[in-house]
Each structure stands twice: as structure tokens, then as C-alpha cells.
mmCIF file of C-alpha atoms and ligand atoms in Angstrom:
data_model
loop_
_atom_site.group_PDB
_atom_site.id
_atom_site.type_symbol
_atom_site.label_atom_id
_atom_site.label_comp_id
_atom_site.label_asym_id
_atom_site.label_seq_id
_atom_site.Cartn_x
_atom_site.Cartn_y
_atom_site.Cartn_z
ATOM 1 C CA UNK A 121 -2.342 -5.183 -21.860
ATOM 2 C CA UNK A 122 -4.190 -7.638 -19.709
ATOM 3 C CA UNK A 123 -6.829 -8.011 -17.063
ATOM 4 C CA UNK A 124 -5.565 -8.994 -13.635
ATOM 5 C CA UNK A 125 -7.609 -10.411 -10.798
ATOM 6 C CA UNK A 126 -6.920 -11.342 -7.203
ATOM 7 C CA UNK A 127 -9.670 -13.318 -5.516
ATOM 8 C CA UNK A 128 -9.658 -14.155 -1.806
ATOM 9 C CA UNK A 129 -5.885 -13.827 -1.651
ATOM 10 C CA UNK A 130 -4.226 -14.363 1.735
ATOM 11 C CA UNK A 131 -0.549 -14.352 2.636
ATOM 12 C CA UNK A 132 0.848 -15.654 5.896
ATOM 13 C CA UNK A 133 4.497 -15.581 6.942
ATOM 14 C CA UNK A 134 4.449 -18.140 9.776
ATOM 15 C CA UNK A 135 1.905 -16.744 12.180
ATOM 16 C CA UNK A 136 2.020 -13.211 10.682
ATOM 17 C CA UNK A 137 -0.850 -12.378 8.323
ATOM 18 C CA UNK A 138 0.645 -9.964 5.783
ATOM 19 C CA UNK A 139 -2.319 -9.887 3.369
ATOM 20 C CA UNK A 140 -5.887 -10.838 4.235
ATOM 21 C CA UNK A 141 -8.814 -11.591 1.895
ATOM 22 C CA UNK A 142 -7.607 -9.374 -0.936
ATOM 23 C CA UNK A 143 -10.195 -9.078 -3.742
ATOM 24 C CA UNK A 144 -9.589 -6.877 -6.756
ATOM 25 C CA UNK A 145 -10.225 -6.943 -10.493
ATOM 26 C CA UNK A 146 -7.987 -4.715 -12.590
ATOM 27 C CA UNK A 147 -9.136 -3.781 -16.095
ATOM 28 C CA UNK A 148 -6.997 -3.937 -19.213
ATOM 29 C CA UNK A 149 -4.859 -0.752 -19.504
ATOM 30 C CA UNK A 150 -5.887 0.380 -16.027
ATOM 31 C CA UNK A 151 -3.383 2.176 -13.762
ATOM 32 C CA UNK A 152 -4.025 1.006 -10.203
ATOM 33 C CA UNK A 153 -2.104 2.333 -7.206
ATOM 34 C CA UNK A 154 -1.766 0.498 -3.873
ATOM 35 C CA UNK A 155 -1.217 2.980 -1.080
ATOM 36 C CA UNK A 156 -0.984 2.610 2.687
ATOM 37 C CA UNK A 157 1.371 2.892 5.646
ATOM 38 C CA UNK A 158 4.563 0.894 6.042
ATOM 39 C CA UNK A 159 3.934 -2.797 6.628
ATOM 40 C CA UNK A 160 0.337 -2.843 5.335
ATOM 41 C CA UNK A 161 1.109 -5.511 2.720
ATOM 42 C CA UNK A 162 1.607 -3.529 -0.509
ATOM 43 C CA UNK A 163 4.896 -5.096 -1.601
ATOM 44 C CA UNK A 164 3.793 -8.567 -0.557
ATOM 45 C CA UNK A 165 0.691 -8.287 -2.761
ATOM 46 C CA UNK A 166 2.785 -7.032 -5.677
ATOM 47 C CA UNK A 167 5.314 -9.811 -5.209
ATOM 48 C CA UNK A 168 2.530 -12.406 -5.227
ATOM 49 C CA UNK A 169 1.317 -10.921 -8.528
ATOM 50 C CA UNK A 170 4.832 -11.179 -9.929
ATOM 51 C CA UNK A 171 5.170 -14.751 -8.668
ATOM 52 C CA UNK A 172 8.095 -13.879 -6.393
ATOM 53 C CA UNK A 173 6.022 -14.929 -3.387
ATOM 54 C CA UNK A 174 3.576 -17.862 -3.153
ATOM 55 C CA UNK A 175 -0.017 -17.155 -2.140
ATOM 56 C CA UNK A 176 -1.172 -18.908 1.057
ATOM 57 C CA UNK A 177 -4.718 -19.140 -0.336
ATOM 58 C CA UNK A 178 -6.810 -17.554 -3.070
ATOM 59 C CA UNK A 179 -6.406 -17.218 -6.822
ATOM 60 C CA UNK A 180 -4.438 -14.753 -8.943
ATOM 61 C CA UNK A 181 -5.418 -14.644 -12.626
ATOM 62 C CA UNK A 182 -4.067 -12.856 -15.666
ATOM 63 C CA UNK A 183 -6.449 -12.587 -18.601
ATOM 64 C CA UNK A 184 -8.765 -15.069 -16.913
ATOM 65 C CA UNK A 185 -6.099 -17.772 -16.458
ATOM 66 C CA UNK A 186 -5.008 -18.693 -12.917
ATOM 67 C CA UNK A 187 -1.261 -18.131 -12.569
ATOM 68 C CA UNK A 188 -0.686 -19.367 -9.006
ATOM 69 C CA UNK A 189 1.531 -22.115 -10.359
ATOM 70 C CA UNK A 190 3.064 -20.207 -13.266
ATOM 71 C CA UNK A 191 6.759 -19.354 -12.919
ATOM 72 C CA UNK A 192 7.529 -15.596 -12.628
ATOM 73 C CA UNK A 193 9.353 -15.504 -15.947
ATOM 74 C CA UNK A 194 6.359 -17.056 -17.720
ATOM 75 C CA UNK A 195 3.824 -14.548 -16.354
ATOM 76 C CA UNK A 196 4.792 -11.867 -18.888
ATOM 77 C CA UNK A 197 5.068 -9.257 -16.149
ATOM 78 C CA UNK A 198 7.817 -6.643 -15.759
ATOM 79 C CA UNK A 199 8.625 -5.280 -12.317
ATOM 80 C CA UNK A 200 10.521 -2.099 -11.426
ATOM 81 C CA UNK A 201 11.882 -1.803 -7.898
ATOM 82 C CA UNK A 202 12.876 1.119 -5.715
ATOM 83 C CA UNK A 203 16.588 0.287 -6.075
ATOM 84 C CA UNK A 204 16.871 0.181 -9.838
ATOM 85 C CA UNK A 205 19.057 -2.933 -9.839
ATOM 86 C CA UNK A 206 21.012 -1.872 -12.939
ATOM 87 C CA UNK A 207 24.163 -3.720 -13.994
ATOM 88 C CA UNK A 208 26.978 -1.265 -13.164
ATOM 89 C CA UNK A 209 29.412 -2.639 -15.762
ATOM 90 C CA UNK A 210 26.922 -2.450 -18.666
ATOM 91 C CA UNK A 211 26.057 0.711 -20.569
ATOM 92 C CA UNK A 212 22.490 1.994 -20.898
ATOM 93 C CA UNK A 213 21.821 0.177 -24.173
ATOM 94 C CA UNK A 214 23.000 -3.133 -22.748
ATOM 95 C CA UNK A 215 21.104 -2.610 -19.502
ATOM 96 C CA UNK A 216 17.852 -1.936 -21.362
ATOM 97 C CA UNK A 217 18.299 -4.782 -23.810
ATOM 98 C CA UNK A 218 19.579 -7.317 -21.264
ATOM 99 C CA UNK A 219 16.298 -9.273 -21.041
ATOM 100 C CA UNK A 220 15.921 -9.404 -24.815
ATOM 101 C CA UNK A 221 19.435 -10.751 -25.258
ATOM 102 C CA UNK A 222 18.784 -13.345 -22.578
ATOM 103 C CA UNK A 223 15.768 -14.434 -24.634
ATOM 104 C CA UNK A 224 18.056 -14.652 -27.697
ATOM 105 C CA UNK A 225 15.886 -12.420 -29.885
ATOM 106 C CA UNK A 226 17.321 -11.505 -33.317
ATOM 107 C CA UNK A 227 19.888 -8.690 -33.151
ATOM 108 C CA UNK A 228 17.857 -6.354 -35.375
ATOM 109 C CA UNK A 229 14.804 -6.707 -33.203
ATOM 110 C CA UNK A 230 16.813 -6.057 -30.049
ATOM 111 C CA UNK A 231 18.227 -2.862 -31.569
ATOM 112 C CA UNK A 232 14.820 -1.663 -32.804
ATOM 113 C CA UNK A 233 13.041 -2.326 -29.527
ATOM 114 C CA UNK A 234 15.813 -0.823 -27.407
ATOM 115 C CA UNK A 235 15.965 2.329 -29.516
ATOM 116 C CA UNK A 236 12.176 2.594 -29.347
ATOM 117 C CA UNK A 237 12.232 2.397 -25.532
ATOM 118 C CA UNK A 238 15.128 4.868 -25.353
ATOM 119 C CA UNK A 239 13.155 7.242 -27.560
ATOM 120 C CA UNK A 240 10.024 7.018 -25.379
ATOM 121 C CA UNK A 241 12.109 7.731 -22.266
ATOM 122 C CA UNK A 242 14.390 10.392 -23.770
ATOM 123 C CA UNK A 243 17.526 8.266 -23.264
ATOM 124 C CA UNK A 244 18.793 8.429 -26.868
ATOM 125 C CA UNK A 245 21.811 10.536 -25.991
ATOM 126 C CA UNK A 246 22.812 8.398 -23.016
ATOM 127 C CA UNK A 247 22.923 4.899 -24.520
ATOM 128 C CA UNK A 248 26.716 4.587 -24.223
ATOM 129 C CA UNK A 249 26.962 5.704 -20.596
ATOM 130 C CA UNK A 250 27.229 3.397 -17.611
ATOM 131 C CA UNK A 251 24.882 3.718 -14.594
ATOM 132 C CA UNK A 252 27.658 5.409 -12.559
ATOM 133 C CA UNK A 253 27.564 8.283 -15.053
ATOM 134 C CA UNK A 254 23.813 8.896 -14.704
ATOM 135 C CA UNK A 255 21.654 10.988 -12.370
ATOM 136 C CA UNK A 256 19.038 9.336 -10.138
ATOM 137 C CA UNK A 257 16.225 10.237 -12.522
ATOM 138 C CA UNK A 258 18.154 8.901 -15.525
ATOM 139 C CA UNK A 259 18.849 5.620 -13.717
ATOM 140 C CA UNK A 260 15.148 5.380 -12.952
ATOM 141 C CA UNK A 261 14.364 5.837 -16.642
ATOM 142 C CA UNK A 262 16.796 3.065 -17.577
ATOM 143 C CA UNK A 263 15.050 0.736 -15.115
ATOM 144 C CA UNK A 264 11.745 1.664 -16.746
ATOM 145 C CA UNK A 265 13.281 1.134 -20.190
ATOM 146 C CA UNK A 266 14.247 -2.389 -19.231
ATOM 147 C CA UNK A 267 10.602 -3.043 -18.334
ATOM 148 C CA UNK A 268 9.098 -1.374 -21.433
ATOM 149 C CA UNK A 269 11.380 -3.090 -23.905
ATOM 150 C CA UNK A 270 9.931 -6.467 -22.983
ATOM 151 C CA UNK A 271 6.422 -5.272 -23.943
ATOM 152 C CA UNK A 272 4.934 -7.188 -21.022
ATOM 153 C CA UNK A 273 1.239 -7.671 -20.327
ATOM 154 C CA UNK A 274 1.548 -5.980 -16.929
ATOM 155 C CA UNK A 275 3.897 -3.474 -15.283
ATOM 156 C CA UNK A 276 4.488 -3.666 -11.542
ATOM 157 C CA UNK A 277 6.205 -0.755 -9.801
ATOM 158 C CA UNK A 278 7.279 -0.860 -6.148
ATOM 159 C CA UNK A 279 7.990 2.677 -4.881
ATOM 160 C CA UNK A 280 9.999 3.474 -8.019
ATOM 161 C CA UNK A 281 10.416 7.164 -7.214
ATOM 162 C CA UNK A 282 11.182 7.105 -3.521
ATOM 163 C CA UNK A 283 14.966 7.456 -3.978
ATOM 164 C CA UNK A 284 14.563 10.757 -5.827
ATOM 165 C CA UNK A 285 14.414 14.271 -4.407
ATOM 166 C CA UNK A 286 11.054 16.059 -4.348
ATOM 167 C CA UNK A 287 11.535 18.003 -7.568
ATOM 168 C CA UNK A 288 12.717 15.031 -9.579
ATOM 169 C CA UNK A 289 9.939 12.887 -8.134
ATOM 170 C CA UNK A 290 7.420 15.356 -9.467
ATOM 171 C CA UNK A 291 9.040 15.322 -12.905
ATOM 172 C CA UNK A 292 9.236 11.525 -13.038
ATOM 173 C CA UNK A 293 5.627 11.276 -11.871
ATOM 174 C CA UNK A 294 4.565 13.280 -14.915
ATOM 175 C CA UNK A 295 6.782 11.091 -17.129
ATOM 176 C CA UNK A 296 5.224 7.972 -15.668
ATOM 177 C CA UNK A 297 1.798 9.289 -16.571
ATOM 178 C CA UNK A 298 2.912 10.191 -20.081
ATOM 179 C CA UNK A 299 4.459 6.750 -20.495
ATOM 180 C CA UNK A 300 1.221 5.053 -19.523
ATOM 181 C CA UNK A 301 -0.742 7.227 -21.936
ATOM 182 C CA UNK A 302 1.607 6.084 -24.710
ATOM 183 C CA UNK A 303 1.988 2.376 -24.011
ATOM 184 C CA UNK A 304 -1.349 1.729 -22.198
ATOM 185 C CA UNK A 305 0.069 -1.273 -20.328
ATOM 186 C CA UNK A 306 -1.935 -2.485 -17.342
ATOM 187 C CA UNK A 307 -0.043 -1.125 -14.334
ATOM 188 C CA UNK A 308 0.014 -1.783 -10.602
ATOM 189 C CA UNK A 309 2.014 0.818 -8.717
ATOM 190 C CA UNK A 310 2.893 0.735 -5.030
ATOM 191 C CA UNK A 311 3.604 3.840 -2.977
ATOM 192 C CA UNK A 312 3.133 5.154 0.543
ATOM 193 C CA UNK A 313 2.826 8.679 -0.880
ATOM 194 C CA UNK A 314 -0.810 9.676 -1.173
ATOM 195 C CA UNK A 315 0.025 12.517 -3.585
ATOM 196 C CA UNK A 316 1.593 10.022 -6.000
ATOM 197 C CA UNK A 317 -1.455 7.809 -5.588
ATOM 198 C CA UNK A 318 -3.910 10.624 -6.260
ATOM 199 C CA UNK A 319 -2.063 12.018 -9.271
ATOM 200 C CA UNK A 320 -1.243 8.748 -11.059
ATOM 201 C CA UNK A 321 -4.119 6.387 -10.410
ATOM 202 C CA UNK A 322 -7.202 5.526 -12.386
ATOM 203 C CA UNK A 323 -8.188 3.744 -9.169
ATOM 204 C CA UNK A 324 -6.567 3.769 -5.741
ATOM 205 C CA UNK A 325 -6.513 0.791 -3.387
ATOM 206 C CA UNK A 326 -6.020 1.992 0.179
ATOM 207 C CA UNK A 327 -4.607 -0.748 2.405
ATOM 208 C CA UNK A 328 -4.325 -1.004 6.169
ATOM 209 C CA UNK A 329 -3.008 -3.951 8.217
ATOM 210 C CA UNK A 330 -3.087 -6.319 5.246
ATOM 211 C CA UNK A 331 -6.656 -5.508 4.231
ATOM 212 C CA UNK A 332 -8.268 -3.280 1.621
ATOM 213 C CA UNK A 333 -9.946 -0.287 3.270
ATOM 214 C CA UNK A 334 -11.358 1.190 0.051
ATOM 215 C CA UNK A 335 -11.043 0.976 -3.720
ATOM 216 C CA UNK A 336 -12.076 4.005 -5.747
ATOM 217 C CA UNK A 337 -11.110 6.754 -8.147
ATOM 218 C CA UNK A 338 -9.030 9.583 -6.649
ATOM 219 C CA UNK A 339 -12.163 11.723 -6.635
ATOM 220 C CA UNK A 340 -14.212 9.064 -4.800
ATOM 221 C CA UNK A 341 -11.677 8.403 -2.070
ATOM 222 C CA UNK A 342 -11.154 12.130 -1.517
ATOM 223 C CA UNK A 343 -14.822 13.091 -1.480
ATOM 224 C CA UNK A 344 -16.324 9.954 0.052
ATOM 225 C CA UNK A 345 -13.726 8.203 2.204
ATOM 226 C CA UNK A 346 -15.239 4.906 3.364
ATOM 227 C CA UNK A 347 -13.537 5.055 6.749
ATOM 228 C CA UNK A 348 -11.789 7.391 9.126
ATOM 229 C CA UNK A 349 -8.516 5.684 8.187
ATOM 230 C CA UNK A 350 -8.950 6.548 4.501
ATOM 231 C CA UNK A 351 -10.064 10.073 5.401
ATOM 232 C CA UNK A 352 -6.940 10.651 7.463
ATOM 233 C CA UNK A 353 -4.641 9.113 4.848
ATOM 234 C CA UNK A 354 -5.848 10.888 1.696
ATOM 235 C CA UNK A 355 -5.421 14.666 1.482
ATOM 236 C CA UNK A 356 -2.653 17.069 2.466
ATOM 237 C CA UNK A 357 -2.612 18.687 4.959
ATOM 238 C CA UNK A 358 -4.592 15.841 6.516
ATOM 239 C CA UNK A 359 -8.277 15.998 7.481
ATOM 240 C CA UNK A 360 -9.105 17.401 10.932
ATOM 241 C CA UNK A 361 -11.213 15.422 13.400
ATOM 242 C CA UNK A 362 -13.337 16.162 16.454
ATOM 243 C CA UNK A 363 -14.465 13.270 18.652
ATOM 244 C CA UNK A 364 -17.679 13.422 20.645
ATOM 245 C CA UNK A 365 -21.350 12.555 21.091
ATOM 246 C CA UNK A 366 -24.337 13.735 19.057
ATOM 247 C CA UNK A 367 -26.823 15.746 21.108
ATOM 248 C CA UNK A 368 -30.235 17.084 20.038
ATOM 249 C CA UNK A 369 -32.013 16.572 16.738
ATOM 250 C CA UNK A 370 -33.041 18.626 13.701
ATOM 251 C CA UNK A 371 -32.112 22.280 14.044
ATOM 252 C CA UNK A 372 -30.790 21.561 17.573
ATOM 253 C CA UNK A 373 -28.408 18.769 16.500
ATOM 254 C CA UNK A 374 -24.860 19.310 17.742
ATOM 255 C CA UNK A 375 -21.618 17.566 18.558
ATOM 256 C CA UNK A 376 -20.602 17.691 22.190
ATOM 257 C CA UNK A 377 -16.872 17.058 21.972
ATOM 258 C CA UNK A 378 -15.165 14.921 24.607
ATOM 259 C CA UNK A 379 -13.398 18.039 25.864
ATOM 260 C CA UNK A 380 -16.715 19.859 26.254
ATOM 261 C CA UNK A 381 -17.045 22.194 23.228
ATOM 262 C CA UNK A 382 -20.377 22.353 21.433
ATOM 263 C CA UNK A 383 -20.367 22.399 17.626
ATOM 264 C CA UNK A 384 -23.779 23.086 16.113
ATOM 265 C CA UNK A 385 -24.595 20.593 13.341
ATOM 266 C CA UNK A 386 -28.081 21.903 12.503
ATOM 267 C CA UNK A 387 -29.865 19.507 10.135
ATOM 268 C CA UNK A 388 -27.580 16.543 10.868
ATOM 269 C CA UNK A 389 -29.752 13.407 11.195
ATOM 270 C CA UNK A 390 -27.435 11.124 13.155
ATOM 271 C CA UNK A 391 -29.150 9.581 16.201
ATOM 272 C CA UNK A 392 -28.763 11.409 19.489
ATOM 273 C CA UNK A 393 -26.192 9.766 21.755
ATOM 274 C CA UNK A 394 -24.163 8.193 18.952
ATOM 275 C CA UNK A 395 -20.392 8.421 19.386
ATOM 276 C CA UNK A 396 -18.771 9.829 16.266
ATOM 277 C CA UNK A 397 -15.780 11.512 14.741
ATOM 278 C CA UNK A 398 -16.534 14.640 12.762
ATOM 279 C CA UNK A 399 -14.065 15.237 9.916
ATOM 280 C CA UNK A 400 -13.351 18.374 7.889
ATOM 281 C CA UNK A 401 -10.569 19.207 5.466
ATOM 282 C CA UNK A 402 -8.247 22.234 5.843
ATOM 283 C CA UNK A 403 -9.089 23.402 2.303
ATOM 284 C CA UNK A 404 -12.790 23.549 3.171
ATOM 285 C CA UNK A 405 -12.358 25.822 6.205
ATOM 286 C CA UNK A 406 -13.167 29.444 5.372
ATOM 287 C CA UNK A 407 -11.927 32.190 7.650
ATOM 288 C CA UNK A 408 -14.849 34.312 8.832
ATOM 289 C CA UNK A 409 -15.147 37.481 10.867
ATOM 290 C CA UNK A 410 -18.263 36.454 12.786
ATOM 291 C CA UNK A 411 -18.670 33.299 14.835
ATOM 292 C CA UNK A 412 -22.254 32.812 13.580
ATOM 293 C CA UNK A 413 -22.217 30.909 10.290
ATOM 294 C CA UNK A 414 -24.479 31.491 7.280
ATOM 295 C CA UNK A 415 -27.210 28.934 6.715
ATOM 296 C CA UNK A 416 -25.920 25.549 5.560
ATOM 297 C CA UNK A 417 -22.578 26.074 7.303
ATOM 298 C CA UNK A 418 -21.070 25.170 10.649
ATOM 299 C CA UNK A 419 -18.651 27.266 12.677
ATOM 300 C CA UNK A 420 -15.499 26.276 14.556
ATOM 301 C CA UNK A 421 -13.585 28.677 16.773
ATOM 302 C CA UNK A 422 -9.906 28.273 17.531
ATOM 303 C CA UNK A 423 -6.700 30.060 18.492
ATOM 304 C CA UNK A 424 -3.842 30.213 16.039
ATOM 305 C CA UNK A 425 -0.635 28.590 17.306
ATOM 306 C CA UNK A 426 1.594 28.300 14.206
ATOM 307 C CA UNK A 427 1.550 30.278 10.957
ATOM 308 C CA UNK A 428 3.233 28.870 7.844
ATOM 309 C CA UNK A 429 3.361 31.266 4.888
ATOM 310 C CA UNK A 430 3.767 29.370 1.593
ATOM 311 C CA UNK A 431 3.568 32.354 -0.741
ATOM 312 C CA UNK A 432 0.366 31.514 -2.607
ATOM 313 C CA UNK A 433 -1.356 30.396 0.586
ATOM 314 C CA UNK A 434 -0.936 30.424 4.345
ATOM 315 C CA UNK A 435 -1.329 27.344 6.528
ATOM 316 C CA UNK A 436 -2.597 27.878 10.071
ATOM 317 C CA UNK A 437 -2.235 25.373 12.887
ATOM 318 C CA UNK A 438 -4.768 26.130 15.609
ATOM 319 C CA UNK A 439 -5.887 24.956 19.012
ATOM 320 C CA UNK A 440 -9.623 24.263 18.831
ATOM 321 C CA UNK A 441 -9.961 22.951 22.385
ATOM 322 C CA UNK A 442 -10.975 19.448 21.223
ATOM 323 C CA UNK A 443 -7.585 19.193 19.538
ATOM 324 C CA UNK A 444 -5.225 20.690 17.022
ATOM 325 C CA UNK A 445 -6.689 21.609 13.660
ATOM 326 C CA UNK A 446 -5.045 22.838 10.480
ATOM 327 C CA UNK A 447 -6.645 25.377 8.183
ATOM 328 C CA UNK A 448 -5.429 27.329 5.197
ATOM 329 C CA UNK A 449 -6.354 30.276 3.076
ATOM 330 C CA UNK A 450 -5.155 31.809 -0.158
ATOM 331 C CA UNK A 451 -2.994 34.856 0.362
ATOM 332 C CA UNK A 452 -0.330 36.262 2.600
ATOM 333 C CA UNK A 453 0.096 35.967 6.339
ATOM 334 C CA UNK A 454 -1.933 38.520 8.293
ATOM 335 C CA UNK A 455 -2.063 36.876 11.724
ATOM 336 C CA UNK A 456 -0.051 36.656 14.928
ATOM 337 C CA UNK A 457 0.188 33.506 17.059
ATOM 338 C CA UNK A 458 -2.494 33.668 19.759
ATOM 339 C CA UNK A 459 -5.051 35.389 17.494
ATOM 340 C CA UNK A 460 -8.575 33.997 17.568
ATOM 341 C CA UNK A 461 -9.940 32.608 14.303
ATOM 342 C CA UNK A 462 -13.410 31.520 13.240
ATOM 343 C CA UNK A 463 -13.774 28.978 10.483
ATOM 344 C CA UNK A 464 -16.980 28.309 8.594
ATOM 345 C CA UNK A 465 -17.437 25.036 6.749
ATOM 346 C CA UNK A 466 -20.202 24.038 4.356
ATOM 347 C CA UNK A 467 -22.300 21.299 5.966
ATOM 348 C CA UNK A 468 -22.149 19.188 2.789
ATOM 349 C CA UNK A 469 -18.363 19.093 3.134
ATOM 350 C CA UNK A 470 -18.429 17.461 6.574
ATOM 351 C CA UNK A 471 -17.598 13.794 7.063
ATOM 352 C CA UNK A 472 -19.043 11.624 9.840
ATOM 353 C CA UNK A 473 -17.481 8.395 11.064
ATOM 354 C CA UNK A 474 -18.685 5.908 13.676
ATOM 355 C CA UNK A 475 -16.236 6.079 16.558
ATOM 356 C CA UNK A 476 -16.232 2.315 17.217
ATOM 357 C CA UNK A 477 -16.014 0.941 13.678
ATOM 358 C CA UNK A 478 -14.316 3.908 12.006
ATOM 359 C CA UNK A 479 -16.777 3.516 9.114
ATOM 360 C CA UNK A 480 -18.415 6.399 7.301
ATOM 361 C CA UNK A 481 -21.934 7.204 8.489
HETATM 362 N N1 LIG B 766 9.668 -12.592 4.196
HETATM 363 C C1 LIG B 766 8.931 -12.176 5.224
HETATM 364 N N2 LIG B 766 8.871 -12.883 6.378
HETATM 365 C C2 LIG B 766 8.110 -12.491 7.416
HETATM 366 N N3 LIG B 766 7.329 -11.415 7.417
HETATM 367 C C3 LIG B 766 7.335 -10.647 6.296
HETATM 368 C C4 LIG B 766 8.130 -10.987 5.154
HETATM 369 N N4 LIG B 766 7.912 -10.064 4.196
HETATM 370 C C5 LIG B 766 7.038 -9.172 4.718
HETATM 371 N N5 LIG B 766 6.671 -9.535 5.971
HETATM 372 C C6 LIG B 766 5.709 -8.827 6.860
HETATM 373 O O1 LIG B 766 4.499 -8.682 6.140
HETATM 374 C C7 LIG B 766 3.918 -7.421 6.378
HETATM 375 C C8 LIG B 766 3.713 -6.671 5.067
HETATM 376 O O2 LIG B 766 4.963 -6.341 4.526
HETATM 377 P P1 LIG B 766 5.130 -5.573 3.147
HETATM 378 O O3 LIG B 766 6.566 -5.573 2.790
HETATM 379 O O4 LIG B 766 4.185 -6.134 2.156
HETATM 380 O O5 LIG B 766 4.661 -4.094 3.554
HETATM 381 P P2 LIG B 766 4.631 -2.757 2.681
HETATM 382 O O6 LIG B 766 3.218 -2.286 2.697
HETATM 383 O O7 LIG B 766 5.254 -2.988 1.362
HETATM 384 O O8 LIG B 766 5.496 -1.756 3.564
HETATM 385 P P3 LIG B 766 6.616 -0.645 3.148
HETATM 386 O O9 LIG B 766 5.815 0.588 2.795
HETATM 387 O O10 LIG B 766 7.396 -0.462 4.408
HETATM 388 O O11 LIG B 766 7.419 -1.175 2.007
HETATM 389 C C9 LIG B 766 4.824 -6.712 7.361
HETATM 390 O O12 LIG B 766 4.312 -6.893 8.646
HETATM 391 C C10 LIG B 766 6.150 -7.422 7.179
HETATM 392 O O13 LIG B 766 6.910 -7.383 8.360
HETATM 393 MG MG1 LIG B 767 7.016 -2.261 0.445
#
């Protein structure tokens, strides 16, 4: 368990800036997830933490001590990669204990620690097998075992579940959470999957083009996304947006979309004439019979184009004129493509972003 801090960290590869002015303090035992699209600098930041990549400028500290010049093997960090990098000719026991043997720890201690890790990960029965005789999820657990057994100050994970199928990913996600509850090791976890980020993290760091867009708890980034980028990245199906100009004030306030629709935003206090993006989540759109919304709600009319029954809920893709929007409701399909639909949304569930800066208003 350790505190980790990155202050003013930059990384350049030649003329390419991979990471820019990265500032983050991670608390002891915290589980922090870096999430963002491909190429946004997640792995590079993790590799700088591990010491596998030099920093171009800035300071990385572990427990208050700068480690910029500390060799990776002396940082007391264990890293798990997407490709588990197991030794194919060694059995599970020898794979897990490899690092301990390299450190020439006493044999008894190696056996105790390895059995302990195998117990935590449910690998007891598999210790004699080689990687070729294991499933993807079991291999992943061996890779985790190799990290746990070292009892490092910090765990770093780079997309550790992305080679697994959806069902196994879900299972391993729960195991990852359980593992952290048991060992409480400070963890930095990289993924491009926002569901993994939301479900695992104490705090999420959303990155875009080498920079941090927002740091917050899953609840904060979902309810109060700091930018349109964060809003569009967190949540599934993704948030819907309408682009336009604010007209009128007070009870007459409205959004005139760029394609000409008027959406009443009664009570909205954004200055008339300001160019914005209005955001609303599929799960906050309520199907309504009447176009006119109750007080404290707005109304959006659309035509259904695609219906996706999921059993417990139905997802509707619709043409709202200003663009495609996705809504959903609990229950079975009762529509036909082409049907008109009215959605009402509580005004306090709307999100407003400045069109130029992308920042939350
Ligand atoms: N060794 C390198 N030399 C040059 N450019 C690099 C190098 N490593 C990474 N980059 C560049 O730095 C940027 C960030 O890469 P990085 O691997 O950190 O992204 P990522 O967020 O982990 O993406 P992914 O989700 O695809 O793994 C990218 O533009 C990438 O092309
Ligand atoms: Mg990566």
C-alpha cells in the first residue's frame, strides 16, 4: 500500500506529445482507473509509473519519494499486461513463484506465499498445470498471482481483461474487485471500457489526447461530466446531444437546433444567443403519450427507426430531426418502425455544454 503522485508529467516521443501536464495524487489503497480512447496516453502514463518509460518532464513519487531515477525493479510495483506473458514451459506454481525464486527467498517462504496467492485466486487445484492447459480466465488469474505474490506497494494493470469473452470479463471484473477488497493494494488500472471503469474504480481518470479531462468518482463523472467529451464517453448507450442556439429567457427559454427544431427549456438561465450542446441520457427519457410535458420537464419528439428488444428493456433508436437519439424503456417491444414517440425528460437531468470549449455550463 502506498501513495502515488504524478506532478506536471509530460511525455514526448520525438515531436509527438503522448502525455501532457498530467497531475494526479492517488491515495493509499485507492483503486484508480484510467479510461479513454485508443492513443490517449493511458499505457504511456502507466509505463512511466512502472519505470519502463522515462518521463520527459515532471515528477513521479511513491510514498512521497521521487522515483524518476529509480530502476523499475526497485520501485516495488507489479504490472499485469493484456498478454499475460506466462512462461509456457513452467507450471502454474513455478509461474507464480518465478519472481520470488529470482529474488532467492527461502524455499519455505516461497511455498507459503505462492500457496496463499493460489488460495486467494482459486488456483489451488491447478498448480501443476502448464499455461497451455488453462482457459483464458485461468491464465489471467496466474498473471495476477504472479503480481500478488510479490506483495508490491502498487499494482498496475494494462487492459488485463481485454482478451477474454464478455461473460468471462464480467466474472474476472468481480474477482478483481474482490481481490482488491482483500489485499487493499494501491491499484492503477487502464482500460478503454467505460463499464469496467465505472464498476471497478474508486476514482476514474478520463483521458483525451494525452490530457486529463476529468477526475472523479463514478457517480461524479456520470452525473456531472465536466465536458462534452466525458459526457459522451461515460454511459451506455451513450448520451444524446442536440446542437443549437439559446433563444428567449425565463419561461420562454428554448434551444433552436441547427436543423430548426425548437426545444422548450423553460427556466434555463443560459444567455440568449449562446451556442451550446444539450445532452440527455437514454435512461432519463420517459415515453409519454402527450407532447406537452409536466412542469419541470422538457419534451422531445421523434420517429422510431430501429427497435432492439433486450428482454428486460427495449432500446429505441429514433430520428429527432436534429439527429439520431437513443432512448429506452423497461418492458417489451410495443412499437413499429416509423411510429412517432414523445420523450419527457426531467429538467434537472439535462446537461449543457459550451459548443466552442466543450466544457460544462
Ligand atoms: N514508443 C513510442 N514511440 C512513438 N510514439 C509512441 C510510442 N508509444 C506510444 N506512442 C504514441 O503515444 C500516444 C499514446 O499512446 P498509448 O500507448 O499511451 O495510448 P493508449 O491510451 O494506451 O491507447 P490504447 O488504448 O490503444 O492502448 C499514441 O499517439 C502513440 O502512438
Ligand atoms: Mg494502451
